[in-house]
Amino acid sequence: MSIYKECDIRGIYPEEISAEETYHIGRALGTRYENAALCVAGDVRISTEELKESLIQGLLDSGITVIDVGMIATPMFYFAIEELEVAGGIMVTASHNPAQYNGLKMMFGNMPITDREIQEIQRLVKRKKFATGKGERIRREIKESYRRFLEESCPRGNLKIVMDCCNGVTGLYYPQIARQLGYQVVTLYQEPDGRFPNRNPNPALYTCLGDLCEKVREEHADLGAAYDGDGDRVVFVDNQGRVLLSEESFVLYIEDALSRQTGSVVYDQKSMSIVPRTVERCKGRAIMEKSGYGFIKKRFLENHSLLAGEISGHFFFGEIGRDDGLYATLKMCELLTRKRKSLAQMADALPKSCVSPEIRMFCLYETQDALLKKARKFSVKYPIEELDGIRVTFPHGWFLIRKSVTEQGITVRMEGETRQDLETMKQEILEVIPELGGHEYFKKGQREG
C-alpha cells in the first residue's frame, strides 16, 4: 500500500516509511520548493526523531533553510509557520494512527497540500533528480509565542478540565498553558510515551475514553477533553462523564457563532443531520465536503467560513483560519461560562437521532470498487450523491460508503431518525451489499446519538 495518501504521507515504520524514504522526500521537497525556508517539527512517536533528522538532512542537501521548532503539537506547528513567516513546513507525525505508524503532514502557504502536489513529490522521489545545495538549520522555540496567542485570543477562565493527553505531545504543553490561563487542570496520561500504552491515540474511538469519563465524575469536573497523538483533534466529555459525539460539540460551536454573525459552515459528509439542520435553522449556509482534513480545510478557507468540522474531532475556527485542539477546548470553556450552563445541560437539549459509529472494513482495492458499484444500485429507488463514495438518502435517514483515505478498506456510516428507521435501513442495505453483513455492527443493535 502506498504511503502517498490524498492528504498526507503515512505508513508503518520502518516497513513502509523509513529514514531512507524520508531523506528522499526531503530532497524532493527541497527541489519542489527550491531556496525556500521551511519549518520542521515532530511528535513523540518512537520513530519520529530518526525520520525527522533524515527529512531535515534531505532538505539541507537540497539547499533549504530549515527552521527546526522541535517536539511540539501540530496546532503549534501550524502557528509556527504563520508566526515565523516561512513558506510552509513539514510535521513528522501519524496523528491518530497507532504507534507503529508515522508520516508527514505538510502545509505550504496557508493551504494544506493537495493530492496533486503529493503525487508530484512521489514522482520526484522515484526520479531522484534533486536540486543540490547547502542549507542552514536554525532552531527556534515557539511555546511562549503560542501561549501569548492563546492568551490574546481566549478569555481567562476557572472551570475544571480533565485533559486526557493519551501520552502524546499535548502533555508537554496543553495542561500548563491552560493553567496559566486560570483553569483548574487534572491530567490523564500526561507523560509523553510514543508507544501510547494507555489508550488508542484516536479519541474518536469513544469506547477508549472510559478512564476519562470516570475521572471527570471522580473530580466533579466541568468537562473532559481527549486529544489525539498530535493534538489537533479533541473529543469532549460532559460533567456527568458522558462522551459527546463530535457533531454534538460542533453544533454547540455553530449555534454560538451564528448567534453573533452570519456566514457559512463547512461540514464532513459523514456528519449527522443535526449539523446542516442547525446551520440552516440559525440562518447560516451549510456546505457539505468530502471527508478528509485537507478537503475540509481547503473548502473552509476558500469560503472564508466561520467554522468547519469533521466527525473525527477536527474543529476549524474562522478567526484563526485553522484547527487546534487546545483552542477548541478553551473556546468550549468560554462558551459554557458565557451561557452559564453545564455541558450536560447543553448536550441534553440537542435533538436526538440514531447514528452508527464510523464502521471500518479492511478489503482489497478491487473489492472496494465492487462494493461501491453495488451501492450505486440504490439510485434506482433513492437519491444518491457521489461527492466521495456513495451517499444514499433514504426516506428517514442516510447511508454512506466510501474508500478510506488513510487505510486500505472502506468506511461506512448511517443515520436514522429512530431506532426502527435505522434497523429497516440496515436490512435494506444488506440486501444490496450482503458483504457488509460480516461486520459486527450489522449483527447487533446500534447506538443512539
XYZ file of C-alpha atoms in Angstrom:
449
model
C 0.000 0.000 0.000
C 1.434 3.386 -0.987
C 2.422 5.812 1.759
C 1.441 8.711 -0.529
C -2.165 9.433 0.510
C -4.643 12.087 -0.630
C -3.944 14.448 2.274
C -0.531 13.415 3.643
C 2.226 10.791 3.646
C 1.710 7.958 6.123
C 2.670 4.332 6.714
C 4.044 1.682 9.058
C 7.609 2.239 10.279
C 10.053 1.008 9.049
C 8.432 -1.371 6.536
C 6.596 1.356 4.618
C 8.113 4.651 5.757
C 11.823 4.609 6.573
C 14.662 7.052 7.213
C 15.882 6.494 3.656
C 12.452 7.284 2.244
C 12.048 10.448 4.325
C 15.537 11.596 3.278
C 14.467 11.319 -0.371
C 11.174 13.051 0.419
C 13.217 15.866 1.955
C 15.275 16.081 -1.227
C 12.080 16.100 -3.310
C 10.513 18.847 -1.197
C 13.725 20.837 -1.401
C 13.594 20.525 -5.182
C 9.901 21.422 -5.350
C 10.274 24.466 -3.055
C 13.771 25.491 -4.057
C 15.553 28.074 -1.872
C 12.583 28.383 0.497
C 12.652 28.493 4.292
C 10.597 25.659 5.754
C 9.517 24.848 9.305
C 10.016 21.273 10.588
C 8.574 19.725 13.773
C 7.760 16.308 15.182
C 5.622 14.451 17.715
C 6.619 11.922 20.422
C 6.463 8.678 18.422
C 9.403 6.331 18.858
C 10.387 6.689 15.182
C 9.851 10.448 14.911
C 13.344 11.629 15.830
C 15.028 9.367 13.263
C 12.592 10.268 10.493
C 12.762 13.970 11.338
C 16.565 14.008 11.204
C 16.647 12.227 7.843
C 13.975 14.567 6.461
C 15.934 17.623 7.605
C 19.143 16.275 6.081
C 17.351 15.803 2.765
C 16.073 19.372 2.898
C 19.515 20.732 3.780
C 21.172 18.799 0.937
C 18.727 20.470 -1.455
C 19.571 23.974 -0.224
C 16.588 24.598 2.055
C 16.760 26.779 5.169
C 15.215 24.607 7.893
C 13.592 26.214 10.934
C 13.553 23.367 13.475
C 10.876 24.054 16.098
C 11.370 20.742 17.880
C 8.854 18.415 19.513
C 5.521 20.245 19.512
C 1.821 19.652 18.850
C 0.553 20.009 15.287
C -1.502 23.181 16.054
C 1.697 24.756 17.404
C 3.421 23.758 14.155
C 0.707 25.484 12.090
C 1.037 28.532 14.325
C 4.837 28.494 13.855
C 4.527 28.647 10.051
C 2.433 31.791 10.372
C 4.428 33.336 13.232
C 7.831 32.767 11.585
C 6.537 33.869 8.172
C 8.036 30.911 6.300
C 6.847 29.359 3.046
C 5.471 26.251 4.716
C 6.503 23.257 6.721
C 6.504 19.546 7.476
C 5.291 17.892 10.687
C 6.555 14.372 11.375
C 3.524 12.599 12.848
C 0.953 9.918 12.140
C -1.626 11.880 14.153
C -4.293 9.480 15.461
C -2.864 6.276 13.974
C -1.474 3.512 16.233
C 2.131 3.617 17.456
C 3.650 1.571 14.628
C 2.693 4.277 12.102
C 4.410 7.525 11.244
C 4.150 10.079 8.493
C 4.410 13.646 7.268
C 1.813 16.406 7.398
C 2.694 19.214 5.010
C 1.440 22.732 4.518
C 2.644 25.376 2.070
C 1.246 28.883 2.211
C -1.963 28.770 4.247
C -3.401 25.839 2.310
C -2.994 22.131 3.064
C -1.017 20.201 0.494
C -3.115 18.807 -2.373
C -3.283 15.287 -3.761
C -1.675 16.564 -6.976
C 1.277 18.036 -5.053
C 1.746 14.794 -3.112
C 1.807 12.815 -6.352
C 4.386 15.256 -7.741
C 6.573 14.653 -4.666
C 6.236 10.902 -5.231
C 7.355 11.308 -8.860
C 10.374 13.365 -7.771
C 11.323 10.686 -5.233
C 11.144 7.998 -7.912
C 13.231 10.013 -10.412
C 15.821 11.027 -7.796
C 16.877 14.070 -9.811
C 17.144 16.573 -6.996
C 18.310 20.132 -6.581
C 21.555 20.353 -4.635
C 22.741 22.949 -2.185
C 23.916 23.581 1.334
C 21.042 24.616 3.520
C 21.085 26.075 7.010
C 19.409 24.673 10.123
C 18.053 27.176 12.651
C 16.463 26.082 15.933
C 13.568 28.141 17.288
C 11.369 27.952 20.405
C 7.673 28.598 19.756
C 5.924 27.765 23.046
C 5.831 31.276 24.555
C 4.592 32.873 21.339
C 1.861 30.235 21.103
C 0.867 30.817 24.739
C 0.635 34.583 24.137
C -1.519 33.964 21.068
C -3.965 31.924 23.170
C -3.897 34.493 25.965
C -4.845 37.211 23.485
C -7.466 35.073 21.701
C -9.257 33.383 24.609
C -10.524 34.921 27.854
C -9.202 33.580 31.126
C -11.398 31.126 32.993
C -11.619 28.970 36.095
C -13.505 25.855 35.005
C -12.161 22.454 35.978
C -10.933 20.425 33.000
C -9.671 16.855 32.879
C -7.224 16.583 29.977
C -6.531 13.121 28.551
C -3.254 13.597 26.686
C -3.003 9.884 25.656
C 0.776 10.026 26.325
C 1.079 12.240 23.250
C 2.867 15.513 22.672
C -0.013 17.557 24.150
C 1.116 16.575 27.656
C 4.195 18.766 27.255
C 2.164 21.920 26.625
C -1.643 21.918 26.887
C -2.129 21.442 30.657
C 0.480 24.036 31.561
C -0.869 26.638 29.138
C -4.461 26.109 30.333
C -3.353 26.543 33.951
C -1.593 29.776 33.022
C -4.956 30.974 31.683
C -6.588 30.327 35.055
C -8.134 26.879 34.515
C -8.020 24.070 37.040
C -6.481 21.154 35.134
C -6.385 17.493 36.086
C -4.424 15.276 33.717
C -4.616 11.716 32.487
C -1.686 10.081 30.670
C 0.314 13.296 30.533
C 3.756 11.661 30.371
C 4.874 11.505 26.703
C 5.313 7.925 25.502
C 5.357 7.213 21.769
C 4.079 3.696 22.357
C 0.700 5.104 23.555
C 0.441 2.447 26.298
C -2.807 3.598 27.927
C -5.246 4.167 25.087
C -5.529 4.356 21.318
C -4.379 7.815 20.132
C -7.636 8.228 18.203
C -10.162 9.923 20.563
C -12.973 9.342 18.068
C -12.876 5.710 19.225
C -15.244 6.666 22.008
C -15.075 3.292 23.757
C -11.420 4.066 24.591
C -12.411 7.055 26.737
C -13.744 5.187 29.766
C -10.906 6.320 32.042
C -11.566 9.957 31.136
C -15.298 9.604 31.797
C -14.588 8.073 35.198
C -12.022 10.765 36.076
C -14.445 13.588 35.190
C -17.049 12.124 37.538
C -14.486 11.465 40.280
C -13.110 15.025 40.106
C -16.540 16.678 39.696
C -15.001 18.446 36.701
C -16.852 20.748 34.329
C -15.682 18.820 31.275
C -13.122 16.392 29.934
C -11.021 16.799 26.786
C -9.421 13.849 24.980
C -6.719 14.654 22.430
C -5.168 12.611 19.678
C -1.457 11.881 19.394
C -0.508 15.251 17.904
C -3.161 17.480 19.494
C -5.185 18.787 16.568
C -8.285 16.741 17.435
C -10.377 16.867 20.596
C -13.389 14.916 21.858
C -15.324 16.245 24.855
C -16.837 14.531 27.891
C -19.593 16.372 29.776
C -19.725 16.972 33.521
C -21.730 13.778 34.014
C -18.955 11.734 32.431
C -20.679 11.153 29.090
C -18.849 11.366 25.769
C -20.238 13.909 23.318
C -20.281 12.871 19.680
C -18.114 15.261 17.673
C -21.180 16.544 15.826
C -22.823 17.437 19.146
C -19.813 19.532 20.141
C -19.749 21.064 16.663
C -23.413 22.066 16.917
C -22.692 23.961 20.149
C -19.966 25.930 18.361
C -22.290 26.532 15.387
C -25.193 27.848 17.466
C -22.878 30.183 19.347
C -21.063 31.512 16.272
C -24.208 32.059 14.170
C -25.960 33.818 17.056
C -23.354 36.566 16.726
C -22.672 36.771 12.973
C -23.800 35.277 9.686
C -21.677 33.105 7.463
C -21.036 29.631 6.144
C -20.113 26.397 7.911
C -18.299 23.513 6.229
C -19.114 20.021 7.449
C -17.952 16.474 6.819
C -20.320 14.432 4.632
C -20.283 11.714 7.322
C -21.882 14.127 9.815
C -25.263 13.601 11.448
C -28.190 15.578 10.024
C -28.241 17.777 13.124
C -25.242 19.657 11.720
C -26.687 21.069 8.454
C -30.118 21.464 10.061
C -28.635 23.580 12.852
C -26.737 25.757 10.375
C -29.915 26.335 8.351
C -32.026 26.971 11.478
C -29.507 29.594 12.573
C -29.661 31.269 9.119
C -26.193 30.166 8.049
C -25.085 28.434 4.851
C -24.208 24.757 5.234
C -21.520 23.447 2.876
C -21.015 19.680 2.711
C -17.496 18.498 1.798
C -15.892 15.105 1.288
C -14.181 13.596 4.306
C -10.504 14.303 4.838
C -8.608 17.028 6.650
C -7.191 18.632 3.507
C -10.529 18.779 1.696
C -12.383 20.255 4.662
C -9.717 22.870 5.386
C -9.416 23.916 1.728
C -13.170 24.460 1.381
C -13.258 26.246 4.763
C -10.534 28.687 3.691
C -11.871 29.220 0.169
C -15.295 30.198 1.539
C -13.957 32.278 4.449
C -16.244 30.167 6.614
C -16.971 30.811 10.284
C -16.403 27.177 11.206
C -15.656 23.739 9.825
C -15.764 20.356 11.477
C -15.165 16.661 10.966
C -16.610 13.759 12.926
C -13.025 12.833 13.788
C -12.827 15.791 16.196
C -11.152 18.397 13.975
C -12.730 21.836 14.578
C -11.672 24.791 12.409
C -12.289 28.384 13.518
C -12.578 31.275 11.088
C -10.866 33.779 13.385
C -7.613 31.767 13.325
C -8.014 30.031 9.965
C -7.126 26.543 11.210
C -7.935 23.730 13.640
C -6.414 23.480 17.098
C -7.341 21.041 19.887
C -6.377 23.364 22.739
C -8.003 26.431 21.165
C -11.193 24.349 20.699
C -11.073 23.364 24.371
C -10.685 26.946 25.554
C -13.492 28.078 23.245
C -15.781 25.395 24.670
C -14.943 26.615 28.180
C -15.638 30.203 27.111
C -18.996 29.132 25.661
C -20.032 27.317 28.844
C -19.029 30.256 31.018
C -20.925 32.725 28.862
C -24.073 30.562 28.663
C -23.938 29.787 32.404
C -24.958 26.215 31.668
C -23.229 22.903 32.150
C -22.056 20.891 29.175
C -24.540 18.161 30.152
C -27.425 20.646 30.093
C -26.432 21.897 26.674
C -25.922 18.392 25.261
C -29.252 17.161 26.638
C -31.072 19.986 24.857
C -29.866 18.847 21.425
C -32.203 16.895 19.092
C -31.559 13.138 19.109
C -31.360 10.594 16.317
C -29.814 7.152 15.882
C -26.404 7.025 14.260
C -23.885 4.276 13.680
C -20.250 4.583 14.618
C -17.821 5.009 11.737
C -17.543 1.410 10.538
C -14.202 0.392 9.018
C -13.729 -2.772 6.988
C -10.434 -3.948 5.514
C -10.727 -5.021 1.873
C -8.668 -5.095 -1.307
C -8.924 -2.219 -3.786
C -10.852 -4.259 -6.359
C -13.332 -5.273 -3.636
C -13.799 -1.628 -2.656
C -14.787 -0.766 -6.234
C -17.191 -3.716 -6.359
C -18.923 -2.602 -3.151
C -19.319 0.967 -4.414
C -20.762 -0.373 -7.663
C -23.367 -2.306 -5.684
C -24.211 0.788 -3.606
C -24.826 2.734 -6.799
C -27.838 0.450 -7.461
C -29.745 2.400 -4.796
C -30.068 5.232 -7.347
C -32.988 3.375 -8.927
C -35.036 3.960 -5.787
C -33.406 6.780 -3.794
C -31.392 9.979 -4.398
C -27.636 9.405 -4.242
C -24.634 11.749 -4.081
C -21.129 10.862 -5.254
C -19.080 13.622 -3.643
C -16.870 10.902 -2.190
C -18.119 7.349 -2.397
C -21.878 6.803 -2.433
C -24.252 8.636 -0.084
C -27.845 7.392 -0.226
C -30.751 9.446 1.146
C -33.474 7.165 2.495
C -36.954 8.469 3.483
C -35.930 8.622 7.164
C -32.151 8.615 7.137
C -28.992 8.233 5.072
C -26.182 5.770 4.373
C -22.604 6.461 3.217
C -19.989 4.037 1.903
C -16.601 5.308 0.766
C -12.971 4.340 0.373
C -10.808 5.183 3.375
C -8.235 7.944 2.847
C -5.766 6.646 5.442
C -6.246 2.846 5.406
C -6.821 0.047 2.897
C -10.528 -0.528 3.145
C -13.919 1.127 3.230
C -15.728 3.202 5.809
C -19.478 3.124 6.355
C -21.777 5.351 8.386
C -25.544 5.670 8.587
C -28.205 7.583 10.491
C -31.917 7.076 11.073
C -34.490 9.312 12.688
C -35.445 6.437 15.018
C -34.022 3.058 16.002
C -36.594 1.342 13.830
C -35.655 3.517 10.835
C -32.011 2.551 11.269
C -32.866 -1.147 11.610
C -35.017 -1.016 8.470
C -32.208 0.679 6.548
C -29.698 -1.930 7.719
C -31.809 -4.743 6.352
C -32.329 -2.988 3.024
C -28.605 -2.238 2.735
C -27.687 -5.876 3.402
C -29.996 -6.988 0.600
C -27.951 -4.897 -1.844
C -24.492 -5.209 -0.216
C -24.508 -8.528 1.676
C -20.730 -8.301 2.227
C -21.358 -5.732 4.982
C -23.077 -8.459 6.987
C -19.664 -9.707 8.043
C -19.126 -6.651 10.238
C -20.117 -6.843 13.882
C -22.255 -3.693 13.675
C -24.676 -5.241 11.206
C -25.151 -8.203 13.565
C -26.147 -6.166 16.630
C -28.061 -3.096 17.776
C -26.964 0.461 17.140
C -26.075 3.417 19.303
C -28.498 6.241 19.935
C -26.782 9.559 19.257
